[in-house]
Amino acid sequence: MGKSLIQQARGKGGPSYVARSFRYKSSAKHPATARNGTITDFVKCPGHSAPLAEVTYEDGTIAFLIAPEGVRVGDPINATPQADPRVSGSILALANIPEGTNIYNIESQPGDGGKFCRTSGNAARLISKTDQYAIVVLPSRRERQFLLSCRASIGTIAGGGRKEKPFLKAGTRHHAKRMKNKRYPMISGAAQNAVDHPFGNKRTSRKAKQRPAPRFAPAGRKVGKLHPTRTGRKK
């Protein structure tokens, strides 16, 4: 009897296919209320590619934010409407940020804490504004509209040289992918055993001939080219 496919096991869920989020330091969102704080430390979070800045606010609470380039321990973090848009790490609404400024951790909806541009070394650019929206160029060069009340951080995210350091060993990459629930290594179906995949066997290495899965085949058999699309009037 064959085994379930990897994509079936991942969809079902289980300890082997769950990200180890209990080791994450924080979600690194914008503070819910306007407040001032000071950077007290920098930490590495397995769930983030960028370093996180540990911020201690005036009321004594501690939170974590995505660290921008050029900041150090002891620098202030201002998350109030009176923040200076020229200082890296300031958190402001898009309505209060000048055009041409590099920003990151942009909110999709006001108050959600930041959804866009959160990877190390990235930065978006605010290019123009309308009466209701701000036009932002994302790192993918795609332009997107955000409400002027959405907040963002000023600057460029730290850790831009992350990809310059090679993994060197497969085990190192395995642990990095495992922490974020990324599939590694990627193996083709033809390279697997017959018990693990419909394409897997060692009887022949020639897999060029297409054998489409039937229309009403079970889920474990629907791999590769599926049944032909229906044409004409349905009978």
mmCIF file of C-alpha atoms in Angstrom:
data_model
loop_
_atom_site.group_PDB
_atom_site.id
_atom_site.type_symbol
_atom_site.label_atom_id
_atom_site.label_comp_id
_atom_site.label_asym_id
_atom_site.label_seq_id
_atom_site.Cartn_x
_atom_site.Cartn_y
_atom_site.Cartn_z
ATOM 1 C CA MET A 1 0.000 0.000 0.000
ATOM 2 C CA GLY A 2 1.357 3.398 -0.955
ATOM 3 C CA LYS A 3 2.033 6.242 1.387
ATOM 4 C CA SER A 4 0.489 9.685 1.447
ATOM 5 C CA LEU A 5 2.167 12.333 -0.693
ATOM 6 C CA ILE A 6 4.203 15.053 0.982
ATOM 7 C CA GLN A 7 1.684 17.707 -0.015
ATOM 8 C CA GLN A 8 -1.086 15.602 1.553
ATOM 9 C CA ALA A 9 0.818 15.260 4.826
ATOM 10 C CA ARG A 10 1.601 18.980 4.894
ATOM 11 C CA GLY A 11 -2.050 19.843 4.337
ATOM 12 C CA LYS A 12 -3.181 17.496 7.080
ATOM 13 C CA GLY A 13 -0.706 19.015 9.506
ATOM 14 C CA GLY A 14 1.293 17.502 12.300
ATOM 15 C CA PRO A 15 4.492 17.970 14.301
ATOM 16 C CA SER A 16 6.701 17.381 11.249
ATOM 17 C CA TYR A 17 5.003 20.086 9.193
ATOM 18 C CA VAL A 18 4.495 22.894 11.702
ATOM 19 C CA ALA A 19 6.762 25.914 12.098
ATOM 20 C CA ARG A 20 8.392 26.124 15.530
ATOM 21 C CA SER A 21 6.726 29.407 16.352
ATOM 22 C CA PHE A 22 7.111 28.857 20.100
ATOM 23 C CA ARG A 23 10.746 29.931 19.659
ATOM 24 C CA TYR A 24 9.870 33.231 17.987
ATOM 25 C CA LYS A 25 10.679 36.316 20.032
ATOM 26 C CA SER A 26 7.843 38.516 18.826
ATOM 27 C CA SER A 27 5.644 39.367 15.866
ATOM 28 C CA ALA A 28 7.443 42.756 15.625
ATOM 29 C CA LYS A 29 4.357 44.907 15.067
ATOM 30 C CA HIS A 30 3.909 48.647 15.505
ATOM 31 C CA PRO A 31 2.741 49.671 18.982
ATOM 32 C CA ALA A 32 -1.009 49.995 19.305
ATOM 33 C CA THR A 33 -0.787 53.433 20.943
ATOM 34 C CA ALA A 34 1.459 56.460 20.405
ATOM 35 C CA ARG A 35 4.489 56.245 22.698
ATOM 36 C CA ASN A 36 8.227 56.875 22.949
ATOM 37 C CA GLY A 37 10.906 54.338 23.752
ATOM 38 C CA THR A 38 14.615 53.576 23.734
ATOM 39 C CA ILE A 39 16.540 50.762 22.075
ATOM 40 C CA THR A 40 18.085 48.589 24.789
ATOM 41 C CA ASP A 41 19.285 45.554 22.820
ATOM 42 C CA PHE A 42 19.296 43.714 19.476
ATOM 43 C CA VAL A 43 18.142 40.100 19.252
ATOM 44 C CA LYS A 44 17.938 37.432 16.549
ATOM 45 C CA CYS A 45 14.529 35.855 16.019
ATOM 46 C CA PRO A 46 14.275 32.543 14.126
ATOM 47 C CA GLY A 47 11.036 33.704 12.532
ATOM 48 C CA HIS A 48 12.498 36.903 11.050
ATOM 49 C CA SER A 49 15.312 37.395 8.577
ATOM 50 C CA ALA A 50 16.069 40.865 9.978
ATOM 51 C CA PRO A 51 17.401 41.582 13.476
ATOM 52 C CA LEU A 52 14.889 42.823 16.033
ATOM 53 C CA ALA A 53 15.411 45.836 18.267
ATOM 54 C CA GLU A 54 14.356 45.470 21.893
ATOM 55 C CA VAL A 55 12.592 48.710 22.822
ATOM 56 C CA THR A 56 11.781 49.798 26.356
ATOM 57 C CA TYR A 57 8.944 52.334 26.462
ATOM 58 C CA GLU A 58 8.413 55.119 28.974
ATOM 59 C CA ASP A 59 5.934 53.078 31.019
ATOM 60 C CA GLY A 60 8.455 50.246 31.393
ATOM 61 C CA THR A 61 6.950 47.814 28.907
ATOM 62 C CA ILE A 62 9.285 45.988 26.537
ATOM 63 C CA ALA A 63 8.501 45.241 22.899
ATOM 64 C CA PHE A 64 10.360 44.243 19.765
ATOM 65 C CA LEU A 65 10.501 46.128 16.455
ATOM 66 C CA ILE A 66 12.236 45.420 13.150
ATOM 67 C CA ALA A 67 15.590 47.172 13.346
ATOM 68 C CA PRO A 68 16.553 49.677 10.625
ATOM 69 C CA GLU A 69 20.048 50.411 9.402
ATOM 70 C CA GLY A 70 22.098 52.979 11.306
ATOM 71 C CA VAL A 71 20.578 52.627 14.780
ATOM 72 C CA ARG A 72 22.335 51.508 17.939
ATOM 73 C CA VAL A 73 21.638 50.837 21.596
ATOM 74 C CA GLY A 74 20.459 53.988 23.325
ATOM 75 C CA ASP A 75 18.797 55.582 20.294
ATOM 76 C CA PRO A 76 15.215 56.797 20.795
ATOM 77 C CA ILE A 77 12.213 55.309 18.999
ATOM 78 C CA ASN A 78 9.378 57.760 18.462
ATOM 79 C CA ALA A 79 5.951 56.365 17.559
ATOM 80 C CA THR A 80 3.951 59.561 17.995
ATOM 81 C CA PRO A 81 2.506 61.940 15.382
ATOM 82 C CA GLN A 82 5.281 64.429 16.330
ATOM 83 C CA ALA A 83 8.075 62.038 15.287
ATOM 84 C CA ASP A 84 10.804 63.361 12.985
ATOM 85 C CA PRO A 85 10.452 61.751 9.509
ATOM 86 C CA ARG A 86 14.203 62.197 8.952
ATOM 87 C CA VAL A 87 15.179 59.841 11.792
ATOM 88 C CA SER A 88 15.449 56.111 11.054
ATOM 89 C CA GLY A 89 13.082 54.003 13.109
ATOM 90 C CA SER A 90 10.401 56.663 13.584
ATOM 91 C CA ILE A 91 6.859 55.373 13.156
ATOM 92 C CA LEU A 92 4.470 57.719 11.393
ATOM 93 C CA ALA A 93 1.274 57.706 9.379
ATOM 94 C CA LEU A 94 1.833 57.922 5.638
ATOM 95 C CA ALA A 95 0.102 61.302 5.646
ATOM 96 C CA ASN A 96 2.970 62.726 7.754
ATOM 97 C CA ILE A 97 5.833 61.215 5.723
ATOM 98 C CA PRO A 98 7.378 63.310 2.928
ATOM 99 C CA GLU A 99 7.418 62.012 -0.619
ATOM 100 C CA GLY A 100 10.603 60.222 -1.646
ATOM 101 C CA THR A 101 11.221 58.730 1.818
ATOM 102 C CA ASN A 102 12.311 55.108 2.281
ATOM 103 C CA ILE A 103 9.880 53.226 4.511
ATOM 104 C CA TYR A 104 9.281 49.667 5.705
ATOM 105 C CA ASN A 105 6.804 47.585 7.736
ATOM 106 C CA ILE A 106 3.809 49.261 6.106
ATOM 107 C CA GLU A 107 0.329 48.616 7.443
ATOM 108 C CA SER A 108 -2.206 47.134 5.043
ATOM 109 C CA GLN A 109 -5.085 48.477 7.138
ATOM 110 C CA PRO A 110 -4.756 51.122 9.854
ATOM 111 C CA GLY A 111 -3.839 49.497 13.153
ATOM 112 C CA ASP A 112 -2.790 46.032 11.951
ATOM 113 C CA GLY A 113 0.855 46.585 12.993
ATOM 114 C CA GLY A 114 2.547 46.241 9.599
ATOM 115 C CA LYS A 115 2.275 43.731 6.765
ATOM 116 C CA PHE A 116 4.425 44.882 3.821
ATOM 117 C CA CYS A 117 8.205 45.139 3.373
ATOM 118 C CA ARG A 118 9.517 43.303 6.452
ATOM 119 C CA THR A 119 12.480 41.362 5.014
ATOM 120 C CA SER A 120 16.096 42.190 5.816
ATOM 121 C CA GLY A 121 17.720 44.766 3.561
ATOM 122 C CA ASN A 122 14.446 45.884 1.948
ATOM 123 C CA ALA A 123 12.792 49.269 1.761
ATOM 124 C CA ALA A 124 9.828 50.730 -0.068
ATOM 125 C CA ARG A 125 9.580 54.297 -1.346
ATOM 126 C CA LEU A 126 6.717 56.742 -0.944
ATOM 127 C CA ILE A 127 6.433 58.474 -4.325
ATOM 128 C CA SER A 128 3.170 60.454 -4.276
ATOM 129 C CA LYS A 129 -0.060 61.153 -2.424
ATOM 130 C CA THR A 130 -3.682 61.814 -3.268
ATOM 131 C CA ASP A 131 -6.544 63.019 -1.117
ATOM 132 C CA GLN A 132 -7.087 59.561 0.388
ATOM 133 C CA TYR A 133 -4.181 57.339 -0.652
ATOM 134 C CA ALA A 134 -0.404 57.205 -0.704
ATOM 135 C CA ILE A 135 1.342 55.587 -3.680
ATOM 136 C CA VAL A 136 4.231 53.349 -2.589
ATOM 137 C CA VAL A 137 6.743 51.468 -4.750
ATOM 138 C CA LEU A 138 7.430 48.109 -3.094
ATOM 139 C CA PRO A 139 10.776 46.255 -3.367
ATOM 140 C CA SER A 140 9.225 44.165 -6.177
ATOM 141 C CA ARG A 141 8.832 47.451 -8.174
ATOM 142 C CA ARG A 142 5.095 47.128 -7.912
ATOM 143 C CA GLU A 143 3.113 50.240 -7.061
ATOM 144 C CA ARG A 144 0.422 49.944 -4.405
ATOM 145 C CA GLN A 145 -2.042 52.316 -2.799
ATOM 146 C CA PHE A 146 -2.283 52.614 0.977
ATOM 147 C CA LEU A 147 -4.629 54.706 3.081
ATOM 148 C CA LEU A 148 -2.982 57.836 4.429
ATOM 149 C CA SER A 149 -3.824 56.715 7.966
ATOM 150 C CA CYS A 150 -1.687 53.568 7.609
ATOM 151 C CA ARG A 151 1.579 53.714 9.531
ATOM 152 C CA ALA A 152 5.106 52.823 8.456
ATOM 153 C CA SER A 153 8.642 52.967 9.824
ATOM 154 C CA ILE A 154 11.290 55.288 8.413
ATOM 155 C CA GLY A 155 14.486 53.903 6.896
ATOM 156 C CA THR A 156 15.840 50.665 5.430
ATOM 157 C CA ILE A 157 15.717 47.339 7.242
ATOM 158 C CA ALA A 158 19.029 46.105 8.637
ATOM 159 C CA GLY A 159 20.674 42.854 7.588
ATOM 160 C CA GLY A 160 21.045 43.571 3.888
ATOM 161 C CA GLY A 161 24.095 41.287 3.543
ATOM 162 C CA ARG A 162 22.294 38.188 4.804
ATOM 163 C CA LYS A 163 22.353 36.372 1.459
ATOM 164 C CA GLU A 164 26.067 37.009 0.943
ATOM 165 C CA LYS A 165 26.999 34.438 3.592
ATOM 166 C CA PRO A 166 26.804 30.888 2.124
ATOM 167 C CA PHE A 167 25.182 28.003 3.969
ATOM 168 C CA LEU A 168 28.118 25.680 3.111
ATOM 169 C CA LYS A 169 26.348 22.605 4.537
ATOM 170 C CA ALA A 170 22.996 21.032 3.762
ATOM 171 C CA GLY A 171 22.322 20.599 7.471
ATOM 172 C CA THR A 172 22.557 24.330 8.084
ATOM 173 C CA ARG A 173 20.047 25.036 5.349
ATOM 174 C CA HIS A 174 17.811 22.246 6.691
ATOM 175 C CA HIS A 175 17.554 23.891 10.112
ATOM 176 C CA ALA A 176 16.956 27.322 8.589
ATOM 177 C CA LYS A 177 14.107 25.987 6.441
ATOM 178 C CA ARG A 178 12.717 23.856 9.240
ATOM 179 C CA MET A 179 12.312 26.831 11.529
ATOM 180 C CA LYS A 180 9.952 28.520 9.052
ATOM 181 C CA ASN A 181 8.186 25.349 7.884
ATOM 182 C CA LYS A 182 9.736 25.495 4.408
ATOM 183 C CA ARG A 183 10.062 22.270 2.458
ATOM 184 C CA TYR A 184 13.694 21.187 2.031
ATOM 185 C CA PRO A 185 15.130 19.442 0.149
ATOM 186 C CA MET A 186 12.915 19.671 -2.933
ATOM 187 C CA ILE A 187 12.832 16.227 -4.537
ATOM 188 C CA SER A 188 11.065 15.259 -7.747
ATOM 189 C CA GLY A 189 8.496 12.511 -7.856
ATOM 190 C CA ALA A 190 10.528 10.486 -10.365
ATOM 191 C CA ALA A 191 13.429 10.301 -7.900
ATOM 192 C CA GLN A 192 11.294 8.763 -5.133
ATOM 193 C CA ASN A 193 10.424 5.166 -4.445
ATOM 194 C CA ALA A 194 7.304 3.633 -5.907
ATOM 195 C CA VAL A 195 5.666 3.491 -2.474
ATOM 196 C CA ASP A 196 6.056 7.265 -1.976
ATOM 197 C CA HIS A 197 4.902 8.692 -5.302
ATOM 198 C CA PRO A 198 2.978 7.543 -8.400
ATOM 199 C CA PHE A 199 5.965 8.547 -10.575
ATOM 200 C CA GLY A 200 8.535 6.831 -8.396
ATOM 201 C CA ASN A 201 10.105 3.524 -9.433
ATOM 202 C CA LYS A 202 13.424 2.056 -10.538
ATOM 203 C CA ARG A 203 12.125 -0.083 -13.378
ATOM 204 C CA THR A 204 12.879 2.635 -15.900
ATOM 205 C CA SER A 205 14.412 6.074 -15.891
ATOM 206 C CA ARG A 206 12.323 7.196 -18.851
ATOM 207 C CA LYS A 207 9.421 9.234 -17.534
ATOM 208 C CA ALA A 208 8.770 11.290 -20.661
ATOM 209 C CA LYS A 209 5.491 9.642 -21.637
ATOM 210 C CA GLN A 210 2.586 11.442 -20.051
ATOM 211 C CA ARG A 211 0.051 9.371 -18.201
ATOM 212 C CA PRO A 212 -2.704 11.780 -17.118
ATOM 213 C CA ALA A 213 -4.508 10.974 -13.922
ATOM 214 C CA PRO A 214 -8.168 10.064 -14.442
ATOM 215 C CA ARG A 215 -10.825 12.633 -13.711
ATOM 216 C CA PHE A 216 -12.217 10.794 -10.676
ATOM 217 C CA ALA A 217 -8.897 9.496 -9.336
ATOM 218 C CA PRO A 218 -8.285 9.682 -5.569
ATOM 219 C CA ALA A 219 -6.299 12.594 -4.193
ATOM 220 C CA GLY A 220 -3.092 10.585 -3.820
ATOM 221 C CA ARG A 221 -2.985 9.795 -7.530
ATOM 222 C CA LYS A 222 -3.563 13.303 -8.866
ATOM 223 C CA VAL A 223 -0.001 14.358 -9.623
ATOM 224 C CA GLY A 224 1.687 15.556 -12.787
ATOM 225 C CA LYS A 225 -0.657 16.110 -15.708
ATOM 226 C CA LEU A 226 -4.279 15.803 -14.649
ATOM 227 C CA HIS A 227 -7.287 14.896 -16.755
ATOM 228 C CA PRO A 228 -7.868 16.923 -19.943
ATOM 229 C CA THR A 229 -10.010 20.006 -19.617
ATOM 230 C CA ARG A 230 -13.554 19.573 -20.764
ATOM 231 C CA THR A 231 -14.399 21.016 -24.192
ATOM 232 C CA GLY A 232 -17.738 21.430 -25.877
ATOM 233 C CA ARG A 233 -21.155 21.009 -24.360
ATOM 234 C CA LYS A 234 -21.373 18.815 -21.272
ATOM 235 C CA LYS A 235 -23.275 15.619 -22.036
#
